[in-house]
Amino acid sequence: MAALSKSLALTRALPATASILARRTVYVMSPRDNFMSDYQLTLPSFTRRAEQLFGHKTVTSDCGDRVDVTTYADYVKSCRKVGGILEELGIGQGHRVASFAWNNINHLELWYGVPNASRVLHTLNIRLFAEQITYVVNHAENEAIFVDKSLFKLLWPLVDTFKTVKHIIVMDDGVPGDLPDDPRILNYEELKASVPEVEFDVKDERMPASMCYTSGTTGMPKAVVYTHRSQYLHTMGILSADSLGVRETDCVLPVVPMFHANGWGLPFATVAVGSDLVFPSRNMTPKHLAMLMEKYKVTIAAGVPTIWMGVLPELKGRDLSALRGIPVGGSAVPLSLSKAYEKATGLPIMQAWGMTETSPLGSVCSISSKHANAPQETIDHLRQSIGYPVVGVDMRIANLETGEDLPWDGETTGELEVRGPWIASSYYNPDQPADNFKADDWMATGDVAAISEDGYVYISDRSKDLIKSGGEWIGSVEVENIIMSHPKVKEAAVVAVRSKRWMERPMACVVLADDEELTHEELIEFLEPRMAKWWLPDVTVFVDEIPKTSVGKFSKKDLRKQFEHVVVA
Amino acid sequence: MAALSKSLALTRALPATASILARRTVYVMSPRDNFMSDYQLTLPSFTRRAEQLFGHKTVTSDCGDRVDVTTYADYVKSCRKVGGILEELGIGQGHRVASFAWNNINHLELWYGVPNASRVLHTLNIRLFAEQITYVVNHAENEAIFVDKSLFKLLWPLVDTFKTVKHIIVMDDGVPGDLPDDPRILNYEELKASVPEVEFDVKDERMPASMCYTSGTTGMPKAVVYTHRSQYLHTMGILSADSLGVRETDCVLPVVPMFHANGWGLPFATVAVGSDLVFPSRNMTPKHLAMLMEKYKVTIAAGVPTIWMGVLPELKGRDLSALRGIPVGGSAVPLSLSKAYEKATGLPIMQAWGMTETSPLGSVCSISSKHANAPQETIDHLRQSIGYPVVGVDMRIANLETGEDLPWDGETTGELEVRGPWIASSYYNPDQPADNFKADDWMATGDVAAISEDGYVYISDRSKDLIKSGGEWIGSVEVENIIMSHPKVKEAAVVAVRSKRWMERPMACVVLADDEELTHEELIEFLEPRMAKWWLPDVTVFVDEIPKTSVGKFSKKDLRKQFEHVVVA
């Protein structure tokens, strides 16, 4: 290149003064410079906003027979009281306390109150099997559990299996009844009344804020630990206009449980921008949810597909003119459901994708400008994707065997991998080493997908043997191991079959030992005390053998193919 | 509190086993844990998105006689070529290069290309006075300057005053004419053609990315250095739905120069979400801007109020149905202008606030739900505020004397202070110590404001003697010092008076030495070679004395009051 060579020639031929000039040492800027504020990305920033700017906005918990309306001003005071309670109970910074609660104002107080006091909130999944609850409480070393009174009876029988729990703090959610006379039981409202408000104090954005267990794969649930930084950035991701774009003018109904996959981050995002919030509390009936949508002029309602299937018939005749978005994740949304919602509300369902390990927001399906005038069948096809990654998240597909990066051509499939500032890089203290965390921050998701040229991600299968029922994972290997512990069973494989209500349900394929006989009902009777009720297979088929892969493993792929016609309720 | 005391009593009376349990050591979580990805917030994340997801979207530079349309796919390749050029020229990581350019595709290539290669881009303000250009180029130790060919003649006469500049890279923007035969002059297109694409490489989010000089107060311009982290987070701030909420479906026309206050961050935000971009390049005439808005179906057009005053009459009869937002910052928007735009386009002007030191986004004036049904006069009043702080930015007002935190009652005024992850914490290598950076990350803005109970910020005055003309600062103390160097002048103060076109213009209040005579014209003749043309006072009043404060300083406040009726063109 002429011009450049000329210039370089000049450099070589510089006169003495210019040569000195060329060697003159300039300051070299580096990451050690600090000309920008090192303001830490912590959750107290959001509660401070809520108090200063949106003190008059409200959080409503309405379960039908009881309605609590709290202003943000009072809400943030309660968050500081939570810090006071933790101090009073002698729970140190960096220690864990758990919640066992519905979506309601008290739970929201813990969501911010615990991390804002530099303690870590473990949102216990109330649907876990007893043995799993014991496992996760002990694994997280929870020192206190805040429990909704309506859920107390579910938790209390397990209390003696908890190794580190010193206090059970009961939060009144309007159910009658006495509690046992036990010194471990404390009353949340009484505690709040007696302790001082404690100033929020988080100095470092990398401080752990909360934790959520995933039951995504085999073995016991695994712990994902979110930091203040990851929660803050995830919130910014949710707020971006092309993602959920939550606004001050919104009234948000989070149907997705706050103990499920970080509550999709909605509790943080809404408080940050001052949306009004409506919680169903302990009443999750479709009719009640539909009523809330109309009564509170809900603009955004978020939940798993199963919920929306139930709610659909209840929407008839209701005024839903305020509604502007129905973000749905946890499972693929059947096109028929999305179309039914478009008919009922004028809005298609907004498919989103994520997992506990991804905070969870990874992608949102919005129709990009390129397709604005596309024919309906193109739009329908796009709506069956999980959209393209939101700002902050990188995605790629990797060859299942070699890990090689695959092209985005809409056809080639590989394991979906993600990375970003709100993606887990390891589990907390896992029982066995996890193989899903790769080099350069990439995490393998277990989903098999193709990506179109313009980034739309189509999930086609799973790389691991999982069943997703009503938005929650069922570990098929867990279930089949228990089935195989039955004396009459020789071999058993568990695969997903389609369910009208739950999207997927487990089906057991059982090979009996020689000359033995067993019915589905007898099998269930055996399994019932050994696993969570919702893990029980809906149907059992007795087969002569389970198809195997070349290396002798169960070929779930073949089984799924063989029974793809099976549909359960 | 009964329940708690009971519990504490129990702790004291614990049996031996429980006591051991209570002392059992649990793991203490801390910021040193790394369960979340330490994914760095760097600008290459955004160019990667642009390439992968939005390769077909376009950047158009249209100055009327020349139209360049570039796809994002080609654009990102060019960004990597910029890295190649920097390598080829031997400019090290952490070193600075400057741009001297209009808003166009080449400038956008530098915006990402330079920081993505771990060099630092200094966006030179083409409107600075020659002496200031020399000062900032030397202060930043720029080793190369990328200059639009149409601006070459403005820059070249200064080249021998630059101490560290080795290369002037000329970017063809369609003007004819030959360049001097000088080995320092290189051709941008030729360089791009000859160098390889260099992979983006930024390992640490705290790496400086770009720098912008402010002339906010007295003395020479001061350098603000943005980091990858601050630019990334500022981008997220711009994208949030309650802020500018830029989307993939937008077509954005950034009229605000890319060398002014970090170009309001729009070059980063648009590329991150894949908006189409339209640049006016070297044609900033109102008629051309209005034409661009119609021709390209612009949805968001951003610039200072002065621009929109000029454009308004040109909008007549044009189809602006695509337009959805006119964010305006840099000066207060007169209500009459906002109303005229509402009439012409159906959209009120969206007042935003920021400064070079704040990246710049601090607040946006949107009408919150509380005021949705307020009477027009309330809405009008709100529109005269700068809105409330965007997510990520904290604001407060401080007593001008004591620094004490003042109440938000809509009446009490104090100096506006801000903090957040995209607010400067110091200037780079300042000539004199800056007093605007306070403890706990707070920065004093120089604006005097009251804040309403719900967070709307009303700026009433300035704590420092500044004049803002067409969105750019004029240092009144600078101007008066030069006036006072005139042999016939005894004392002079310079204050802002209202201007129809520029919002504010400088007026000189001059006390002549005994028995001397001087006219405004003679004064201007004296000042012309000594300052930037646009700093010259529009009007001079000769007075007997300048009002003073109790400590003998010029009371600008009194002067402004005295001459508040003065309005210039």
mmCIF file with all atom_site columns, N, CA and C in Angstrom, chain A residues 4 21 27 29 34-35 37-39 48-49 88 94 96 141 163 205-206 229 239 241-242 247-248 369 389 394 423 425, chain B residues 4 21 27 29 34-35 37-39 49 88 94 96 141 163 205-206 229 239 241-242 247-248 369 389 394 423 425:
data_model
loop_
_atom_site.group_PDB
_atom_site.id
_atom_site.type_symbol
_atom_site.label_atom_id
_atom_site.label_alt_id
_atom_site.label_comp_id
_atom_site.label_asym_id
_atom_site.label_entity_id
_atom_site.label_seq_id
_atom_site.pdbx_PDB_ins_code
_atom_site.Cartn_x
_atom_site.Cartn_y
_atom_site.Cartn_z
_atom_site.occupancy
_atom_site.B_iso_or_equiv
_atom_site.pdbx_formal_charge
_atom_site.auth_seq_id
_atom_site.auth_comp_id
_atom_site.auth_asym_id
_atom_site.auth_atom_id
_atom_site.pdbx_PDB_model_num
ATOM 1   N N  . LEU A 1 4   ? 1.055   3.995   2.961  1.00 0.00 ? 4   LEU A N  1
ATOM 2   C CA . LEU A 1 4   ? 1.618   3.514   4.213  1.00 0.00 ? 4   LEU A CA 1
ATOM 3   C C  . LEU A 1 4   ? 3.129   3.281   4.098  1.00 0.00 ? 4   LEU A C  1
ATOM 4   N N  . LEU A 1 21  ? 11.119  12.668  18.952 1.00 0.00 ? 21  LEU A N  1
ATOM 5   C CA . LEU A 1 21  ? 9.674   12.812  19.125 1.00 0.00 ? 21  LEU A CA 1
ATOM 6   C C  . LEU A 1 21  ? 8.994   11.452  19.032 1.00 0.00 ? 21  LEU A C  1
ATOM 7   N N  . TYR A 1 27  ? 1.733   8.413   27.881 1.00 0.00 ? 27  TYR A N  1
ATOM 8   C CA . TYR A 1 27  ? 1.104   7.661   28.955 1.00 0.00 ? 27  TYR A CA 1
ATOM 9   C C  . TYR A 1 27  ? 0.324   6.486   28.345 1.00 0.00 ? 27  TYR A C  1
ATOM 10  N N  . MET A 1 29  ? -2.668  4.103   28.785 1.00 0.00 ? 29  MET A N  1
ATOM 11  C CA . MET A 1 29  ? -3.874  3.881   29.591 1.00 0.00 ? 29  MET A CA 1
ATOM 12  C C  . MET A 1 29  ? -4.104  2.381   29.778 1.00 0.00 ? 29  MET A C  1
ATOM 13  N N  . ASN A 1 34  ? -8.494  4.893   36.857 1.00 0.00 ? 34  ASN A N  1
ATOM 14  C CA . ASN A 1 34  ? -9.839  4.952   37.434 1.00 0.00 ? 34  ASN A CA 1
ATOM 15  C C  . ASN A 1 34  ? -10.458 6.330   37.253 1.00 0.00 ? 34  ASN A C  1
ATOM 16  N N  . PHE A 1 35  ? -10.662 6.675   35.987 1.00 0.00 ? 35  PHE A N  1
ATOM 17  C CA . PHE A 1 35  ? -11.268 7.971   35.696 1.00 0.00 ? 35  PHE A CA 1
ATOM 18  C C  . PHE A 1 35  ? -12.792 7.893   35.751 1.00 0.00 ? 35  PHE A C  1
ATOM 19  N N  . SER A 1 37  ? -16.247 6.343   37.706 1.00 0.00 ? 37  SER A N  1
ATOM 20  C CA . SER A 1 37  ? -16.685 5.906   39.028 1.00 0.00 ? 37  SER A CA 1
ATOM 21  C C  . SER A 1 37  ? -16.682 4.388   39.128 1.00 0.00 ? 37  SER A C  1
ATOM 22  N N  . ASP A 1 38  ? -16.225 3.900   40.268 1.00 0.00 ? 38  ASP A N  1
ATOM 23  C CA . ASP A 1 38  ? -16.288 2.459   40.492 1.00 0.00 ? 38  ASP A CA 1
ATOM 24  C C  . ASP A 1 38  ? -17.576 2.098   41.250 1.00 0.00 ? 38  ASP A C  1
ATOM 25  N N  . TYR A 1 39  ? -18.616 2.837   40.940 1.00 0.00 ? 39  TYR A N  1
ATOM 26  C CA . TYR A 1 39  ? -19.950 2.599   41.519 1.00 0.00 ? 39  TYR A CA 1
ATOM 27  C C  . TYR A 1 39  ? -20.278 1.111   41.377 1.00 0.00 ? 39  TYR A C  1
ATOM 28  N N  . ARG A 1 48  ? -33.510 1.945   46.598 1.00 0.00 ? 48  ARG A N  1
ATOM 29  C CA . ARG A 1 48  ? -33.390 3.400   46.811 1.00 0.00 ? 48  ARG A CA 1
ATOM 30  C C  . ARG A 1 48  ? -34.249 4.145   45.794 1.00 0.00 ? 48  ARG A C  1
ATOM 31  N N  . ARG A 1 49  ? -34.183 3.721   44.534 1.00 0.00 ? 49  ARG A N  1
ATOM 32  C CA . ARG A 1 49  ? -35.049 4.320   43.499 1.00 0.00 ? 49  ARG A CA 1
ATOM 33  C C  . ARG A 1 49  ? -36.519 4.183   43.858 1.00 0.00 ? 49  ARG A C  1
ATOM 34  N N  . GLU A 1 88  ? -30.839 -9.297  64.523 1.00 0.00 ? 88  GLU A N  1
ATOM 35  C CA . GLU A 1 88  ? -31.389 -9.715  65.807 1.00 0.00 ? 88  GLU A CA 1
ATOM 36  C C  . GLU A 1 88  ? -31.224 -11.225 66.018 1.00 0.00 ? 88  GLU A C  1
ATOM 37  N N  . GLY A 1 94  ? -23.235 -13.024 54.581 1.00 0.00 ? 94  GLY A N  1
ATOM 38  C CA . GLY A 1 94  ? -22.743 -14.146 53.783 1.00 0.00 ? 94  GLY A CA 1
ATOM 39  C C  . GLY A 1 94  ? -23.381 -15.474 54.162 1.00 0.00 ? 94  GLY A C  1
ATOM 40  N N  . ARG A 1 96  ? -26.875 -17.934 54.828 1.00 0.00 ? 96  ARG A N  1
ATOM 41  C CA . ARG A 1 96  ? -28.085 -18.130 54.033 1.00 0.00 ? 96  ARG A CA 1
ATOM 42  C C  . ARG A 1 96  ? -29.327 -18.293 54.893 1.00 0.00 ? 96  ARG A C  1
ATOM 43  N N  . GLU A 1 141 ? -27.125 -24.777 53.899 1.00 0.00 ? 141 GLU A N  1
ATOM 44  C CA . GLU A 1 141 ? -26.869 -24.432 55.305 1.00 0.00 ? 141 GLU A CA 1
ATOM 45  C C  . GLU A 1 141 ? -27.729 -23.256 55.761 1.00 0.00 ? 141 GLU A C  1
ATOM 46  N N  . LYS A 1 163 ? -30.298 -29.482 59.468 1.00 0.00 ? 163 LYS A N  1
ATOM 47  C CA . LYS A 1 163 ? -29.144 -29.490 60.372 1.00 0.00 ? 163 LYS A CA 1
ATOM 48  C C  . LYS A 1 163 ? -28.753 -28.108 60.892 1.00 0.00 ? 163 LYS A C  1
ATOM 49  N N  . GLU A 1 205 ? -20.052 -5.528  44.383 1.00 0.00 ? 205 GLU A N  1
ATOM 50  C CA . GLU A 1 205 ? -21.062 -6.072  43.477 1.00 0.00 ? 205 GLU A CA 1
ATOM 51  C C  . GLU A 1 205 ? -20.947 -7.581  43.289 1.00 0.00 ? 205 GLU A C  1
ATOM 52  N N  . ARG A 1 206 ? -19.805 -8.157  43.667 1.00 0.00 ? 206 ARG A N  1
ATOM 53  C CA . ARG A 1 206 ? -19.649 -9.604  43.519 1.00 0.00 ? 206 ARG A CA 1
ATOM 54  C C  . ARG A 1 206 ? -20.142 -10.373 44.748 1.00 0.00 ? 206 ARG A C  1
ATOM 55  N N  . ARG A 1 229 ? -24.113 -8.183  41.300 1.00 0.00 ? 229 ARG A N  1
ATOM 56  C CA . ARG A 1 229 ? -23.780 -7.776  39.929 1.00 0.00 ? 229 ARG A CA 1
ATOM 57  C C  . ARG A 1 229 ? -24.644 -8.507  38.900 1.00 0.00 ? 229 ARG A C  1
ATOM 58  N N  . LEU A 1 239 ? -35.110 -4.910  31.375 1.00 0.00 ? 239 LEU A N  1
ATOM 59  C CA . LEU A 1 239 ? -35.695 -3.592  31.119 1.00 0.00 ? 239 LEU A CA 1
ATOM 60  C C  . LEU A 1 239 ? -35.494 -3.111  29.690 1.00 0.00 ? 239 LEU A C  1
ATOM 61  N N  . ALA A 1 241 ? -35.736 -2.374  25.898 1.00 0.00 ? 241 ALA A N  1
ATOM 62  C CA . ALA A 1 241 ? -37.006 -2.286  25.171 1.00 0.00 ? 241 ALA A CA 1
ATOM 63  C C  . ALA A 1 241 ? -37.271 -3.517  24.302 1.00 0.00 ? 241 ALA A C  1
ATOM 64  N N  . ASP A 1 242 ? -36.216 -4.119  23.750 1.00 0.00 ? 242 ASP A N  1
ATOM 65  C CA . ASP A 1 242 ? -36.419 -5.287  22.893 1.00 0.00 ? 242 ASP A CA 1
ATOM 66  C C  . ASP A 1 242 ? -36.532 -6.587  23.674 1.00 0.00 ? 242 ASP A C  1
ATOM 67  N N  . ARG A 1 247 ? -41.882 -1.145  32.297 1.00 0.00 ? 247 ARG A N  1
ATOM 68  C CA . ARG A 1 247 ? -41.909 0.308   32.463 1.00 0.00 ? 247 ARG A CA 1
ATOM 69  C C  . ARG A 1 247 ? -42.624 0.732   33.738 1.00 0.00 ? 247 ARG A C  1
ATOM 70  N N  . GLU A 1 248 ? -42.432 2.005   34.070 1.00 0.00 ? 248 GLU A N  1
ATOM 71  C CA . GLU A 1 248 ? -43.104 2.556   35.247 1.00 0.00 ? 248 GLU A CA 1
ATOM 72  C C  . GLU A 1 248 ? -44.603 2.481   35.095 1.00 0.00 ? 248 GLU A C  1
ATOM 73  N N  . SER A 1 369 ? -37.634 -6.354  12.338 1.00 0.00 ? 369 SER A N  1
ATOM 74  C CA . SER A 1 369 ? -38.118 -5.502  11.244 1.00 0.00 ? 369 SER A CA 1
ATOM 75  C C  . SER A 1 369 ? -38.086 -6.218  9.899  1.00 0.00 ? 369 SER A C  1
ATOM 76  N N  . PRO A 1 389 ? -31.018 -13.922 21.031 1.00 0.00 ? 389 PRO A N  1
ATOM 77  C CA . PRO A 1 389 ? -30.511 -13.559 22.360 1.00 0.00 ? 389 PRO A CA 1
ATOM 78  C C  . PRO A 1 389 ? -30.717 -12.076 22.699 1.00 0.00 ? 389 PRO A C  1
ATOM 79  N N  . ASP A 1 394 ? -24.671 -14.017 24.830 1.00 0.00 ? 394 ASP A N  1
ATOM 80  C CA . ASP A 1 394 ? -24.157 -14.603 23.587 1.00 0.00 ? 394 ASP A CA 1
ATOM 81  C C  . ASP A 1 394 ? -24.670 -16.034 23.482 1.00 0.00 ? 394 ASP A C  1
ATOM 82  N N  . ILE A 1 423 ? -24.819 -15.462 33.624 1.00 0.00 ? 423 ILE A N  1
ATOM 83  C CA . ILE A 1 423 ? -24.834 -16.915 33.428 1.00 0.00 ? 423 ILE A CA 1
ATOM 84  C C  . ILE A 1 423 ? -23.905 -17.542 34.478 1.00 0.00 ? 423 ILE A C  1
ATOM 85  N N  . SER A 1 425 ? -21.207 -19.829 36.330 1.00 0.00 ? 425 SER A N  1
ATOM 86  C CA . SER A 1 425 ? -19.937 -20.413 35.876 1.00 0.00 ? 425 SER A CA 1
ATOM 87  C C  . SER A 1 425 ? -19.611 -21.675 36.658 1.00 0.00 ? 425 SER A C  1
ATOM 88  N N  . LEU B 1 4   ? -39.553 -13.453 70.110 1.00 0.00 ? 4   LEU B N  1
ATOM 89  C CA . LEU B 1 4   ? -38.114 -13.422 69.962 1.00 0.00 ? 4   LEU B CA 1
ATOM 90  C C  . LEU B 1 4   ? -37.405 -13.704 71.285 1.00 0.00 ? 4   LEU B C  1
ATOM 91  N N  . LEU B 1 21  ? -24.625 -27.671 67.659 1.00 0.00 ? 21  LEU B N  1
ATOM 92  C CA . LEU B 1 21  ? -25.227 -27.351 66.370 1.00 0.00 ? 21  LEU B CA 1
ATOM 93  C C  . LEU B 1 21  ? -25.159 -25.849 66.118 1.00 0.00 ? 21  LEU B C  1
ATOM 94  N N  . TYR B 1 27  ? -20.464 -22.345 55.808 1.00 0.00 ? 27  TYR B N  1
ATOM 95  C CA . TYR B 1 27  ? -19.640 -21.643 54.825 1.00 0.00 ? 27  TYR B CA 1
ATOM 96  C C  . TYR B 1 27  ? -20.120 -20.192 54.754 1.00 0.00 ? 27  TYR B C  1
ATOM 97  N N  . MET B 1 29  ? -20.403 -17.050 52.538 1.00 0.00 ? 29  MET B N  1
ATOM 98  C CA . MET B 1 29  ? -20.259 -16.586 51.150 1.00 0.00 ? 29  MET B CA 1
ATOM 99  C C  . MET B 1 29  ? -19.721 -15.164 51.135 1.00 0.00 ? 29  MET B C  1
ATOM 100 N N  . ASN B 1 34  ? -16.976 -17.312 43.161 1.00 0.00 ? 34  ASN B N  1
ATOM 101 C CA . ASN B 1 34  ? -17.170 -17.015 41.731 1.00 0.00 ? 34  ASN B CA 1
ATOM 102 C C  . ASN B 1 34  ? -18.075 -18.048 41.086 1.00 0.00 ? 34  ASN B C  1
ATOM 103 N N  . PHE B 1 35  ? -19.309 -18.033 41.559 1.00 0.00 ? 35  PHE B N  1
ATOM 104 C CA . PHE B 1 35  ? -20.288 -18.972 41.005 1.00 0.00 ? 35  PHE B CA 1
ATOM 105 C C  . PHE B 1 35  ? -20.952 -18.396 39.757 1.00 0.00 ? 35  PHE B C  1
ATOM 106 N N  . SER B 1 37  ? -20.512 -16.169 36.162 1.00 0.00 ? 37  SER B N  1
ATOM 107 C CA . SER B 1 37  ? -19.512 -15.873 35.141 1.00 0.00 ? 37  SER B CA 1
ATOM 108 C C  . SER B 1 37  ? -18.918 -14.476 35.360 1.00 0.00 ? 37  SER B C  1
ATOM 109 N N  . ASP B 1 38  ? -17.621 -14.395 35.186 1.00 0.00 ? 38  ASP B N  1
ATOM 110 C CA . ASP B 1 38  ? -16.978 -13.083 35.278 1.00 0.00 ? 38  ASP B CA 1
ATOM 111 C C  . ASP B 1 38  ? -16.872 -12.458 33.880 1.00 0.00 ? 38  ASP B C  1
ATOM 112 N N  . TYR B 1 39  ? -17.873 -12.727 33.061 1.00 0.00 ? 39  TYR B N  1
ATOM 113 C CA . TYR B 1 39  ? -17.963 -12.169 31.712 1.00 0.00 ? 39  TYR B CA 1
ATOM 114 C C  . TYR B 1 39  ? -17.751 -10.661 31.783 1.00 0.00 ? 39  TYR B C  1
ATOM 115 N N  . ARG B 1 49  ? -22.816 -8.934  18.320 1.00 0.00 ? 49  ARG B N  1
ATOM 116 C CA . ARG B 1 49  ? -24.264 -9.014  18.089 1.00 0.00 ? 49  ARG B CA 1
ATOM 117 C C  . ARG B 1 49  ? -24.643 -8.453  16.721 1.00 0.00 ? 49  ARG B C  1
ATOM 118 N N  . GLU B 1 88  ? -0.665  -1.714  12.204 1.00 0.00 ? 88  GLU B N  1
ATOM 119 C CA . GLU B 1 88  ? 0.258   -1.379  11.122 1.00 0.00 ? 88  GLU B CA 1
ATOM 120 C C  . GLU B 1 88  ? 1.012   -0.079  11.425 1.00 0.00 ? 88  GLU B C  1
ATOM 121 N N  . GLY B 1 94  ? -3.762  0.964   24.621 1.00 0.00 ? 94  GLY B N  1
ATOM 122 C CA . GLY B 1 94  ? -3.779  1.983   25.666 1.00 0.00 ? 94  GLY B CA 1
ATOM 123 C C  . GLY B 1 94  ? -3.330  3.350   25.178 1.00 0.00 ? 94  GLY B C  1
ATOM 124 N N  . ARG B 1 96  ? -3.668  6.684   22.441 1.00 0.00 ? 96  ARG B N  1
ATOM 125 C CA . ARG B 1 96  ? -4.822  7.422   21.951 1.00 0.00 ? 96  ARG B CA 1
ATOM 126 C C  . ARG B 1 96  ? -4.682  7.837   20.496 1.00 0.00 ? 96  ARG B C  1
ATOM 127 N N  . GLU B 1 141 ? -2.218  13.282  24.022 1.00 0.00 ? 141 GLU B N  1
ATOM 128 C CA . GLU B 1 141 ? -1.084  12.613  23.380 1.00 0.00 ? 141 GLU B CA 1
ATOM 129 C C  . GLU B 1 141 ? -1.537  11.737  22.212 1.00 0.00 ? 141 GLU B C  1
ATOM 130 N N  . LYS B 1 163 ? 2.316   17.684  19.200 1.00 0.00 ? 163 LYS B N  1
ATOM 131 C CA . LYS B 1 163 ? 3.607   17.138  19.626 1.00 0.00 ? 163 LYS B CA 1
ATOM 132 C C  . LYS B 1 163 ? 3.753   15.632  19.399 1.00 0.00 ? 163 LYS B C  1
ATOM 133 N N  . GLU B 1 205 ? -12.970 -5.153  31.508 1.00 0.00 ? 205 GLU B N  1
ATOM 134 C CA . GLU B 1 205 ? -14.008 -4.138  31.302 1.00 0.00 ? 205 GLU B CA 1
ATOM 135 C C  . GLU B 1 205 ? -13.588 -2.752  31.779 1.00 0.00 ? 205 GLU B C  1
ATOM 136 N N  . ARG B 1 206 ? -12.543 -2.682  32.593 1.00 0.00 ? 206 ARG B N  1
ATOM 137 C CA . ARG B 1 206 ? -12.101 -1.372  33.074 1.00 0.00 ? 206 ARG B CA 1
ATOM 138 C C  . ARG B 1 206 ? -11.087 -0.705  32.131 1.00 0.00 ? 206 ARG B C  1
ATOM 139 N N  . ARG B 1 229 ? -16.534 -0.752  30.453 1.00 0.00 ? 229 ARG B N  1
ATOM 140 C CA . ARG B 1 229 ? -17.611 -0.995  31.416 1.00 0.00 ? 229 ARG B CA 1
ATOM 141 C C  . ARG B 1 229 ? -18.611 0.158   31.427 1.00 0.00 ? 229 ARG B C  1
ATOM 142 N N  . LEU B 1 239 ? -30.968 1.744   26.536 1.00 0.00 ? 239 LEU B N  1
ATOM 143 C CA . LEU B 1 239 ? -31.898 0.768   25.964 1.00 0.00 ? 239 LEU B CA 1
ATOM 144 C C  . LEU B 1 239 ? -33.117 0.522   26.845 1.00 0.00 ? 239 LEU B C  1
ATOM 145 N N  . ALA B 1 241 ? -36.542 0.624   28.635 1.00 0.00 ? 241 ALA B N  1
ATOM 146 C CA . ALA B 1 241 ? -37.780 1.101   28.008 1.00 0.00 ? 241 ALA B CA 1
ATOM 147 C C  . ALA B 1 241 ? -38.194 2.479   28.510 1.00 0.00 ? 241 ALA B C  1
ATOM 148 N N  . ASP B 1 242 ? -37.924 2.794   29.773 1.00 0.00 ? 242 ASP B N  1
ATOM 149 C CA . ASP B 1 242 ? -38.322 4.096   30.310 1.00 0.00 ? 242 ASP B CA 1
ATOM 150 C C  . ASP B 1 242 ? -37.298 5.187   30.020 1.00 0.00 ? 242 ASP B C  1
ATOM 151 N N  . ARG B 1 247 ? -34.773 0.367   19.855 1.00 0.00 ? 247 ARG B N  1
ATOM 152 C CA . ARG B 1 247 ? -35.134 -1.000  19.479 1.00 0.00 ? 247 ARG B CA 1
ATOM 153 C C  . ARG B 1 247 ? -34.610 -1.377  18.098 1.00 0.00 ? 247 ARG B C  1
ATOM 154 N N  . GLU B 1 248 ? -34.648 -2.672  17.832 1.00 0.00 ? 248 GLU B N  1
ATOM 155 C CA . GLU B 1 248 ? -34.206 -3.173  16.536 1.00 0.00 ? 248 GLU B CA 1
ATOM 156 C C  . GLU B 1 248 ? -35.041 -2.565  15.418 1.00 0.00 ? 248 GLU B C  1
ATOM 157 N N  . SER B 1 369 ? -47.074 7.413   35.419 1.00 0.00 ? 369 SER B N  1
ATOM 158 C CA . SER B 1 369 ? -48.476 6.990   35.489 1.00 0.00 ? 369 SER B CA 1
ATOM 159 C C  . SER B 1 369 ? -49.315 7.889   36.396 1.00 0.00 ? 369 SER B C  1
ATOM 160 N N  . PRO B 1 389 ? -34.287 10.576  37.297 1.00 0.00 ? 389 PRO B N  1
ATOM 161 C CA . PRO B 1 389 ? -33.088 9.829   36.899 1.00 0.00 ? 389 PRO B CA 1
ATOM 162 C C  . PRO B 1 389 ? -33.413 8.470   36.265 1.00 0.00 ? 389 PRO B C  1
ATOM 163 N N  . ASP B 1 394 ? -28.116 7.814   40.307 1.00 0.00 ? 394 ASP B N  1
ATOM 164 C CA . ASP B 1 394 ? -28.678 8.401   41.527 1.00 0.00 ? 394 ASP B CA 1
ATOM 165 C C  . ASP B 1 394 ? -28.533 9.915   41.432 1.00 0.00 ? 394 ASP B C  1
ATOM 166 N N  . ILE B 1 423 ? -20.602 7.592   35.517 1.00 0.00 ? 423 ILE B N  1
ATOM 167 C CA . ILE B 1 423 ? -20.278 8.977   35.889 1.00 0.00 ? 423 ILE B CA 1
ATOM 168 C C  . ILE B 1 423 ? -18.768 9.045   36.163 1.00 0.00 ? 423 ILE B C  1
ATOM 169 N N  . SER B 1 425 ? -15.209 9.917   37.741 1.00 0.00 ? 425 SER B N  1
ATOM 170 C CA . SER B 1 425 ? -14.769 10.104  39.130 1.00 0.00 ? 425 SER B CA 1
ATOM 171 C C  . SER B 1 425 ? -13.549 11.026  39.179 1.00 0.00 ? 425 SER B C  1
#
